[in-house]
Short mmCIF file of C-alpha atoms and ligand atoms in Angstrom, two decimals:
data_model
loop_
_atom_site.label_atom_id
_atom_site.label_comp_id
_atom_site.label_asym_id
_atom_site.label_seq_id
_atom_site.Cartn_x
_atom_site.Cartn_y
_atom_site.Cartn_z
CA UNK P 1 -13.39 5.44 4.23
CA UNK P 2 -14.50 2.00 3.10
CA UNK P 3 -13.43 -0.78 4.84
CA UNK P 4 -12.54 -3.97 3.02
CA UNK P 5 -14.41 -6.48 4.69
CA UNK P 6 -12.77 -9.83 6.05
CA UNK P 7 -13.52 -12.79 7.96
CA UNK P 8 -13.51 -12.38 11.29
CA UNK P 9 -11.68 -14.06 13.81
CA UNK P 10 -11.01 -13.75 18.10
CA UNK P 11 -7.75 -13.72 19.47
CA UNK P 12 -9.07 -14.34 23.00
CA UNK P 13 -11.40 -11.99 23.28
CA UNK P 14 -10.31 -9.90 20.75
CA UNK P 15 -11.74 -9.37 17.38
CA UNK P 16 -10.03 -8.57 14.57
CA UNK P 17 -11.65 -8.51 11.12
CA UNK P 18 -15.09 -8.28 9.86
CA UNK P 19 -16.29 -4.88 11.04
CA UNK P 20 -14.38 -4.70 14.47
CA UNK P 21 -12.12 -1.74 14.83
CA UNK P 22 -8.47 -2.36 13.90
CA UNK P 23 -6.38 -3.09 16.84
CA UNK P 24 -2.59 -2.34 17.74
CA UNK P 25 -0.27 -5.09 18.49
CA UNK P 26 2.96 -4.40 20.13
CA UNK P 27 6.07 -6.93 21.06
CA UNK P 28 8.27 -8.23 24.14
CA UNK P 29 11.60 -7.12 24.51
CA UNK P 30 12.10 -9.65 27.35
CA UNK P 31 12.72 -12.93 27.25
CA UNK P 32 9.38 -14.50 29.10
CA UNK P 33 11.48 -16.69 31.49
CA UNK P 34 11.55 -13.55 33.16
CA UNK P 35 8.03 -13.70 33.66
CA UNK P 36 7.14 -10.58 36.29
CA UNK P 37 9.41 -8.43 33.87
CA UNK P 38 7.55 -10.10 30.62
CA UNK P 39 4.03 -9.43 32.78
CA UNK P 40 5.19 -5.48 33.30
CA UNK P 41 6.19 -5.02 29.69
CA UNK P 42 2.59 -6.45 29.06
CA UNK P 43 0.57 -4.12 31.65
CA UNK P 44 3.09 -1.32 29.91
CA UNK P 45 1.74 -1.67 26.57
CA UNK P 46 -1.83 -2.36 27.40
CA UNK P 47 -1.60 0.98 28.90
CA UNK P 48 -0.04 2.99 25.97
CA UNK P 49 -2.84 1.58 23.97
CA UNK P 50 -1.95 -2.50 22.35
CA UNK P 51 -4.82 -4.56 22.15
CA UNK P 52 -2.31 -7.78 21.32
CA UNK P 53 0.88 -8.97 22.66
CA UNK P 54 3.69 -11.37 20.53
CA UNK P 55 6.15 -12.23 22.57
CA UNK P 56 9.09 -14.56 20.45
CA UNK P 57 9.43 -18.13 22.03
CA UNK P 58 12.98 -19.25 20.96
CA UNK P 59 13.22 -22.06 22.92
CA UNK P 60 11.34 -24.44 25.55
CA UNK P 61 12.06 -22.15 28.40
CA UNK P 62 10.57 -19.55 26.96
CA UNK P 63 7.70 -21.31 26.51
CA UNK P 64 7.56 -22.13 30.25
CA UNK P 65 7.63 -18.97 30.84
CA UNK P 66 5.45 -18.18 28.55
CA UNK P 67 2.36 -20.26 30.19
CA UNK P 68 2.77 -18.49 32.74
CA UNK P 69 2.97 -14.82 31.82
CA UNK P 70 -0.54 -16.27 29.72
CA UNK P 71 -1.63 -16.98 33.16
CA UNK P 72 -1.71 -13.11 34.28
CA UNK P 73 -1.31 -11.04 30.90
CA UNK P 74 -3.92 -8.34 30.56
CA UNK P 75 -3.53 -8.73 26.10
CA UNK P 76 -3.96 -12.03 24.36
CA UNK P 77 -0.63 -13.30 23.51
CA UNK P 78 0.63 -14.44 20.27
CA UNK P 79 4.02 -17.09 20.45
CA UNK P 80 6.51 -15.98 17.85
CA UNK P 81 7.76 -19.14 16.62
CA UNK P 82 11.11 -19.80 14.15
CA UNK P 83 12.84 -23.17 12.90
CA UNK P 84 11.04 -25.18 15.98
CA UNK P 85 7.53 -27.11 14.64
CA UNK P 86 7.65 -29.17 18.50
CA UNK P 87 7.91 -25.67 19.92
CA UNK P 88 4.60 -24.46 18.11
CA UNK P 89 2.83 -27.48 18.72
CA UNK P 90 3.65 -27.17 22.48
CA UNK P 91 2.45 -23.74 22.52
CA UNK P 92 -0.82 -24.20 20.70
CA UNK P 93 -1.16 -27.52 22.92
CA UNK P 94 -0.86 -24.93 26.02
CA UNK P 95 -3.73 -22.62 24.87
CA UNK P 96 -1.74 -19.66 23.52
CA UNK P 97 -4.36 -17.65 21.87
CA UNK P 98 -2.05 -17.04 18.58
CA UNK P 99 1.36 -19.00 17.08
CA UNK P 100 2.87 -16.93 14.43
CA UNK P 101 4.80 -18.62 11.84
CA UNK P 102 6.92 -17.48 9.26
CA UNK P 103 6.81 -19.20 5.59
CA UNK P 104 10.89 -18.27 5.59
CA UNK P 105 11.88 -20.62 9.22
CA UNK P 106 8.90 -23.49 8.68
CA UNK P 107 9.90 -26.72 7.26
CA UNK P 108 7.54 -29.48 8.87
CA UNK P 109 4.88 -30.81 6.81
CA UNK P 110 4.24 -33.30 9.36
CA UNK P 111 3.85 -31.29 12.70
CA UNK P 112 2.01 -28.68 10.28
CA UNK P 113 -0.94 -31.06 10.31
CA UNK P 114 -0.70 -31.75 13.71
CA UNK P 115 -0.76 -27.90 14.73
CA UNK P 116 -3.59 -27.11 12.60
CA UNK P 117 -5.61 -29.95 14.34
CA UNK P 118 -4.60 -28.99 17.37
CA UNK P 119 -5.77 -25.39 16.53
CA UNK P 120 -8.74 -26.73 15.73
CA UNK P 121 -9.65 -28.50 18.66
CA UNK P 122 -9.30 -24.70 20.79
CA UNK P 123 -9.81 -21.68 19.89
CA UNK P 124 -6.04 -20.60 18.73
CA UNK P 125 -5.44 -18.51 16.00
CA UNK P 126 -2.87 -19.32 13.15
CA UNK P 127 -0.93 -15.92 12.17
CA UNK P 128 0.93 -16.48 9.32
CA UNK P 129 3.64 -13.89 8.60
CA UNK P 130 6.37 -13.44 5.83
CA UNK P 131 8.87 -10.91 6.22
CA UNK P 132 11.43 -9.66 3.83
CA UNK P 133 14.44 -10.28 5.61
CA UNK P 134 13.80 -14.79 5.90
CA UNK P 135 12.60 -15.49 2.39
CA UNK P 136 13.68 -18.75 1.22
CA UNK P 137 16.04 -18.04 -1.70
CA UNK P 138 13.57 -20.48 -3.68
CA UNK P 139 11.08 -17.78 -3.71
CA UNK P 140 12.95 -15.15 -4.90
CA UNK P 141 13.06 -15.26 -8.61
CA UNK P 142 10.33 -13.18 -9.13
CA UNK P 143 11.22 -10.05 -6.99
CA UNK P 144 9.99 -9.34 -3.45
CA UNK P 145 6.31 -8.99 -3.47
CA UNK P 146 5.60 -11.84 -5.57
CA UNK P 147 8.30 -13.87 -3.05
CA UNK P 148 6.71 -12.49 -0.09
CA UNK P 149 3.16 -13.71 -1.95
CA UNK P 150 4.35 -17.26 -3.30
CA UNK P 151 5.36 -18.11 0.16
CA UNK P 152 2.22 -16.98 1.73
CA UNK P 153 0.35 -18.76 -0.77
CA UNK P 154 2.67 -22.29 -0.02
CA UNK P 155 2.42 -21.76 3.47
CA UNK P 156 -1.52 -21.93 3.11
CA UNK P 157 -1.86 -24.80 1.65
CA UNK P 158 -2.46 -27.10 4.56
CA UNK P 159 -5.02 -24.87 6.77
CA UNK P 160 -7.20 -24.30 3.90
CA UNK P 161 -7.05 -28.09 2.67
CA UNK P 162 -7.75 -28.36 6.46
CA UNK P 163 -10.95 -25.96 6.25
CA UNK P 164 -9.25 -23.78 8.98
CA UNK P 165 -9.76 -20.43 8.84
CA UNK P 166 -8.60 -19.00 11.66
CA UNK P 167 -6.15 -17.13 10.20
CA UNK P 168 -4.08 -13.87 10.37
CA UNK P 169 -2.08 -13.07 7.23
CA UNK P 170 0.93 -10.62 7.09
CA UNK P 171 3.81 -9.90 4.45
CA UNK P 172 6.35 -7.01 5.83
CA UNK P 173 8.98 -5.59 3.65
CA UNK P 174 11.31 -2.58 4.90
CA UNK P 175 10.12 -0.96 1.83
CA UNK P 176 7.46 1.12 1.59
CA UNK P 177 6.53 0.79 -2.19
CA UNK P 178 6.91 -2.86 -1.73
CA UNK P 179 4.69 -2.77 1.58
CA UNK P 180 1.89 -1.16 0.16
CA UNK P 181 1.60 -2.89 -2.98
CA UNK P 182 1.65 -6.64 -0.91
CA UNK P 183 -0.68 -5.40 1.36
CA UNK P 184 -3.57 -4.53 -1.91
CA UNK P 185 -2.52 -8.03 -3.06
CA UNK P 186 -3.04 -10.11 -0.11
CA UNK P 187 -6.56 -7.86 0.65
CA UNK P 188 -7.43 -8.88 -3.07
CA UNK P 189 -6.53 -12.74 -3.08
CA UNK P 190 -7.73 -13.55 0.47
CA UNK P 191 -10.70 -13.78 3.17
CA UNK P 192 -8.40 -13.18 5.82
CA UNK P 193 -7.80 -10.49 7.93
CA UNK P 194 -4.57 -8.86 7.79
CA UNK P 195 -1.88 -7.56 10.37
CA UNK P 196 -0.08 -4.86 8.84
CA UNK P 197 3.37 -3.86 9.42
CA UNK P 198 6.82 -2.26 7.79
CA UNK P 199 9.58 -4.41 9.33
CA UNK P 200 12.35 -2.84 10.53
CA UNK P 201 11.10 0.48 10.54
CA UNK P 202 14.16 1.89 12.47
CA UNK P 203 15.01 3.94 15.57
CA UNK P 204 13.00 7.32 16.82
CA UNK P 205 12.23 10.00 14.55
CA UNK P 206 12.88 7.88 11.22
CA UNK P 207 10.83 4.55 12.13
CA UNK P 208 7.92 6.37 13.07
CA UNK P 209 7.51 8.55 9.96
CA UNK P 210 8.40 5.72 7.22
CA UNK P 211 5.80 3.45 9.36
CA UNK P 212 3.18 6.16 9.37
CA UNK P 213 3.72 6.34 5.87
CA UNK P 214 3.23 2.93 4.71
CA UNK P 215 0.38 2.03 7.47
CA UNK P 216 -1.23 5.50 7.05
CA UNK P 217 -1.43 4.65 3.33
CA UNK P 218 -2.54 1.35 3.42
CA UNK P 219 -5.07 1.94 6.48
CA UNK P 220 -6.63 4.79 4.05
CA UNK P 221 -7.06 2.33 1.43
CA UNK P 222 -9.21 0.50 3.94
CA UNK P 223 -6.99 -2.49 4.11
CA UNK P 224 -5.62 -3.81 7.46
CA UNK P 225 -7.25 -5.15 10.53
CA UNK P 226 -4.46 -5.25 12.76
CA UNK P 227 -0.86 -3.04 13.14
CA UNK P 228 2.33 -2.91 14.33
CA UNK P 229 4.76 -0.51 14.04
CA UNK P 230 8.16 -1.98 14.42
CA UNK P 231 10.57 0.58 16.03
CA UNK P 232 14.14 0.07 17.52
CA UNK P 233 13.43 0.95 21.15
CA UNK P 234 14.18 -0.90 24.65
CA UNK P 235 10.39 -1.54 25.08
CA UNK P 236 7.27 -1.52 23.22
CA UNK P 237 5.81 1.70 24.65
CA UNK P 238 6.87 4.17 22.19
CA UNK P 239 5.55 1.59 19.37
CA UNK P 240 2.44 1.30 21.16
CA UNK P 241 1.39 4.96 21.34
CA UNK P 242 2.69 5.40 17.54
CA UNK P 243 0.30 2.94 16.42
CA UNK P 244 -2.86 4.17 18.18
CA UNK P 245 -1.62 7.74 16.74
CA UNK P 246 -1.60 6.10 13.27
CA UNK P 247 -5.18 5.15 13.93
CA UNK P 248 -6.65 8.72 15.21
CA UNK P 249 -4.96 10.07 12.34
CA UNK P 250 -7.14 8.35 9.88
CA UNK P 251 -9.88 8.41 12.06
CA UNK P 252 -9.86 4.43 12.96
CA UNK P 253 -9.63 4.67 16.94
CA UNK P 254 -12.04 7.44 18.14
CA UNK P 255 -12.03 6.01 21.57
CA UNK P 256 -9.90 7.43 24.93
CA UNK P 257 -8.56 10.99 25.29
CA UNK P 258 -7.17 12.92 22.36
CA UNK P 259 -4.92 16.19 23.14
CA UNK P 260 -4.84 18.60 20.46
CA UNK P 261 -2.49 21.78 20.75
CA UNK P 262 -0.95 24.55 19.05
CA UNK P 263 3.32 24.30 17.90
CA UNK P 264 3.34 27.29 19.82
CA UNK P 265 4.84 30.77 18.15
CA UNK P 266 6.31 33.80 19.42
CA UNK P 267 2.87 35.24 20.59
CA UNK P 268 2.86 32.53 23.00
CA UNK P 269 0.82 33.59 26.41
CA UNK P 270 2.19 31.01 28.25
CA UNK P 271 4.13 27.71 28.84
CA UNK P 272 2.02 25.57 26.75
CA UNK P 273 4.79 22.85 26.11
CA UNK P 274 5.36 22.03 29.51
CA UNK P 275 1.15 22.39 30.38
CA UNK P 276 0.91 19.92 27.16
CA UNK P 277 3.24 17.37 28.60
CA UNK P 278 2.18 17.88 32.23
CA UNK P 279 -1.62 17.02 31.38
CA UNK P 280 -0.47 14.51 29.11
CA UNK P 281 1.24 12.33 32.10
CA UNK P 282 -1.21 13.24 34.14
CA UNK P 283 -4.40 11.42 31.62
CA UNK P 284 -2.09 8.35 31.14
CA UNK P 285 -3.72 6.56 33.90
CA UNK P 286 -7.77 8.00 33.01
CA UNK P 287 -9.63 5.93 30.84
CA UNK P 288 -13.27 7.34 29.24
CA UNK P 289 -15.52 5.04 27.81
CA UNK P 290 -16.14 7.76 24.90
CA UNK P 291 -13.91 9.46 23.18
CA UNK P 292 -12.22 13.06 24.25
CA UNK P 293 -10.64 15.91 22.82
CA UNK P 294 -8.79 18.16 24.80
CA UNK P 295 -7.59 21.76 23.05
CA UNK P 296 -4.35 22.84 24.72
CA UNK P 297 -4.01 26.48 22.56
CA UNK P 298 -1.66 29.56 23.07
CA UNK P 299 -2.77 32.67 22.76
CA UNK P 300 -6.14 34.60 21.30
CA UNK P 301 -5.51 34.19 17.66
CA UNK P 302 -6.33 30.38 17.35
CA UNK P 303 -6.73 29.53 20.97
CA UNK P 304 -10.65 30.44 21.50
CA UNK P 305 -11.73 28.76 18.00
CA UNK P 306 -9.97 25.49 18.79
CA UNK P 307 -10.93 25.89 22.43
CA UNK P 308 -14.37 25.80 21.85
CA UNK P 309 -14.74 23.04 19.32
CA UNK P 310 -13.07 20.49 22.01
CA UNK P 311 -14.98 18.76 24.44
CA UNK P 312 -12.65 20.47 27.19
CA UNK P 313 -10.47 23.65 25.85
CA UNK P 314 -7.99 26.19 27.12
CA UNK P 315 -6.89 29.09 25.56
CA UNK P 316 -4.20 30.82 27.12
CA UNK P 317 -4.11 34.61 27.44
CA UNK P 318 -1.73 37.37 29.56
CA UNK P 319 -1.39 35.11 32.92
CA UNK P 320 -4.72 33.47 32.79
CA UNK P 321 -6.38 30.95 30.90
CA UNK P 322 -9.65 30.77 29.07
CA UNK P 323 -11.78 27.56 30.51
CA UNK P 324 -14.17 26.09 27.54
CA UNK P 325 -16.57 23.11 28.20
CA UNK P 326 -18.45 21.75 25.37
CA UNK P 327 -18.44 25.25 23.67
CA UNK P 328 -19.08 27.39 26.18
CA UNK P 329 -16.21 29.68 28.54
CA UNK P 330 -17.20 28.74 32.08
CA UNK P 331 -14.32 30.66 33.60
CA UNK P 332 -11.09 32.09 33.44
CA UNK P 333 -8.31 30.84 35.16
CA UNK P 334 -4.65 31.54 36.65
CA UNK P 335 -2.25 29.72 34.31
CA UNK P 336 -1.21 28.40 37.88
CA UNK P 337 -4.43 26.61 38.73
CA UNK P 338 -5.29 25.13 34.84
CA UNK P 339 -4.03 22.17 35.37
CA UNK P 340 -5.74 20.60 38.26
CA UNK P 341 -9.25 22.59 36.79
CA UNK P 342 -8.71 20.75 33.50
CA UNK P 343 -8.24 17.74 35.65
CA UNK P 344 -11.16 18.33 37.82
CA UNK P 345 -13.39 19.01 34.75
CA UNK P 346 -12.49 15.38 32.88
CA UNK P 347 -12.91 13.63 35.82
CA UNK P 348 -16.45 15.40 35.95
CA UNK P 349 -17.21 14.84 32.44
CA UNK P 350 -16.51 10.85 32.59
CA UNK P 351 -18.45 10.77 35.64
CA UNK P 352 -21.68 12.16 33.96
CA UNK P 353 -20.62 9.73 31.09
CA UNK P 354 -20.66 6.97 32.84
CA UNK P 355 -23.85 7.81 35.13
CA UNK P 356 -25.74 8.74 31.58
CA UNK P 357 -24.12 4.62 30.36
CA UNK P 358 -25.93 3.25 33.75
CA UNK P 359 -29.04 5.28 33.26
CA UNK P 360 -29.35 4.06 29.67
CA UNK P 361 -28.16 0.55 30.24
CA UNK P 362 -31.56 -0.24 33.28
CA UNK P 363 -34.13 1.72 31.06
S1 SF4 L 1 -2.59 29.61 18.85
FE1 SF4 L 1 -1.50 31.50 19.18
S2 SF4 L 1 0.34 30.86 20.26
FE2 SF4 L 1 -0.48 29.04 19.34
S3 SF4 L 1 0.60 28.92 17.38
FE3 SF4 L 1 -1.35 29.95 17.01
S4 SF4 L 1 -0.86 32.11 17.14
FE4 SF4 L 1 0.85 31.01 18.09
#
């Protein structure tokens, strides 16, 4: 898929546009006075897979807080900041890598100039992002998308008179139609890269398919440099691992350890749910530096094919368990014992990974 190119900007040290790989952000559920609870949400979704943290700064004790979650945080942060221009100015004054700003809560013309300089002087980036639910009512004449648009387009004025072009762009609407078609606008009209999002998904089972959807769609158009999938859920986690998901899906995040495994049927050799969710917990915590597929399978019908196209395979059979690496069956198995062998033959595989990096990296 073709990619449509953008400038290219760092949010600390992550890139997002140009030809870096798109990148998940997630968001706080805590407020970051809490700061050790802000800092474990943080290490949370780093884990499940965020590359970028925005954590919403509603007033200045937040933002104490804030500077010092920045202090430990694993993920660049972006401050997500509403009806308070002093507030933004504070935060970009305090080296937060991103402020986030929303056309619909920004009224300051004045501190606008002042933020952008300040901006300039570091290295912060300026992510500008309209959302469906806080459009000013003057906008919305013309229907959504061109709302969501005009107000993008307003809200850019000053950077760009300011040659500053550190910029993130973003335009959510809780509908998908609408989503997609603002998303081919703003890849159309501007340079910038773009975060990509349906706001207010929803909860479980309903967020995640509308979001993968709209961000599958637009991803496969070759638009988007950043995503977020918004779900209703007491911590970013879940939204985290949806996100990268939507990536492998459309073949935008190779890297880490992909499972693949059969829905299971009635000719089912053995417990393959359970052994899916078992290895699954258990490969939370290992990290390759290439990417992995694992084939989980259940029975002789699909299991050996699968099995043996995966970097590391299993194909379950009457009690034991077929044992593929890279192609090849080097043993068969109690069901009993496949988990710690699969386990034992990652860990192997990574190791030789990482020994071949080394060798390569002091020829
Ligand atoms: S691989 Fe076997 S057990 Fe799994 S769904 Fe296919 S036929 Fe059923």
């Amino acid at each position: 898929m073709k990619r449509e190119k953008t400038l290219q900007i760092y949010l600390g040290s992550v890139a997002i546009g140009g030809d870096s790989s798109v990148s998940v952000e997630s968001m706080g559920r805590i407020y970051p006075g809490k700061v050790e609870e802000c800092l474990s949400e943080i290490r949370a979704a780093a884990l499940a897979g965020s590359d970028c943290f925005r954590i919403a700064v509603p007033d200045e004790e937040a933002l104490s807080g804030l500077i010092q979650v920045k202090k430990h945080s694993p993920l660049p942060l972006i401050a997500d900041i509403h009806f308070s221009p002093a507030l933004a100015l504070k935060a970009a004054q305090a080296g937060i890598d991103g402020i986030r700003l929303n056309p619909g809560t920004w009224k300051s013309r004045h501190q606008y100039h002042q933020l952008i300089e300040c901006l300039k002087l570091g290295n912060g980036v300026l992510r500008l992002g309209a959302n469906t639910g806080s459009l000013p009512s003057r906008f919305q004449k013309k229907g959504r998308v061109e709302a969501l648009l005009d107000s993008i387009i307003e809200i850019l004025e000053v950077p760009q008179k300011k040659n500053f072009n550190r910029i993130i762009l973003s335009a959510k609407s809780t509908d998908i139609d609408e989503t997609i078609e603002i998303y081919e606008r703003l890849a159309e009209i501007f340079p910038y890269p773009l975060h990509v999002g349906l706001t207010e998904a929803g909860e479980g089972l309903e967020g995640i398919i509308k979001s993968t959807i709209a961000l599958g769609t637009i991803l496969q158009k070759g638009i988007g440099n950043n995503i977020r999938v918004s779900l209703t859920s007491p911590n970013p986690v879940l939204e985290s691992q949806v996100a990268v998901q939507i990536l492998r899906g459309v073949g935008l995040r190779q890297k880490g350890i992909e499972v693949i495994s059969c829905p299971t049927c009635a000719r089912t050799r053995g417990d393959v749910v359970s052994f899916v969710k078992e290895i699954k917990e258990a490969i939370q915590l290992i990290t390759s530096p290439s990417p992995l597929r694992l084939a989980i399978m259940g029975c002789e019908v699909n299991g050996p094919g699968e099995a043996k196209e995966a970097d590391l395979g299993l194909a379950f059979g009457k009690s034991t368990a077929l044992l593929f690496v890279r192609g090849k069956i080097i043993k068969t198995i109690h069901q009993q014992d496949a988990l710690p062998e699969l386990i034992k033959q990652l860990q192997l595989m990574i190791t030789n990974q990482k020994t071949k990096e080394e060798e390569e990296n002091t020829l």
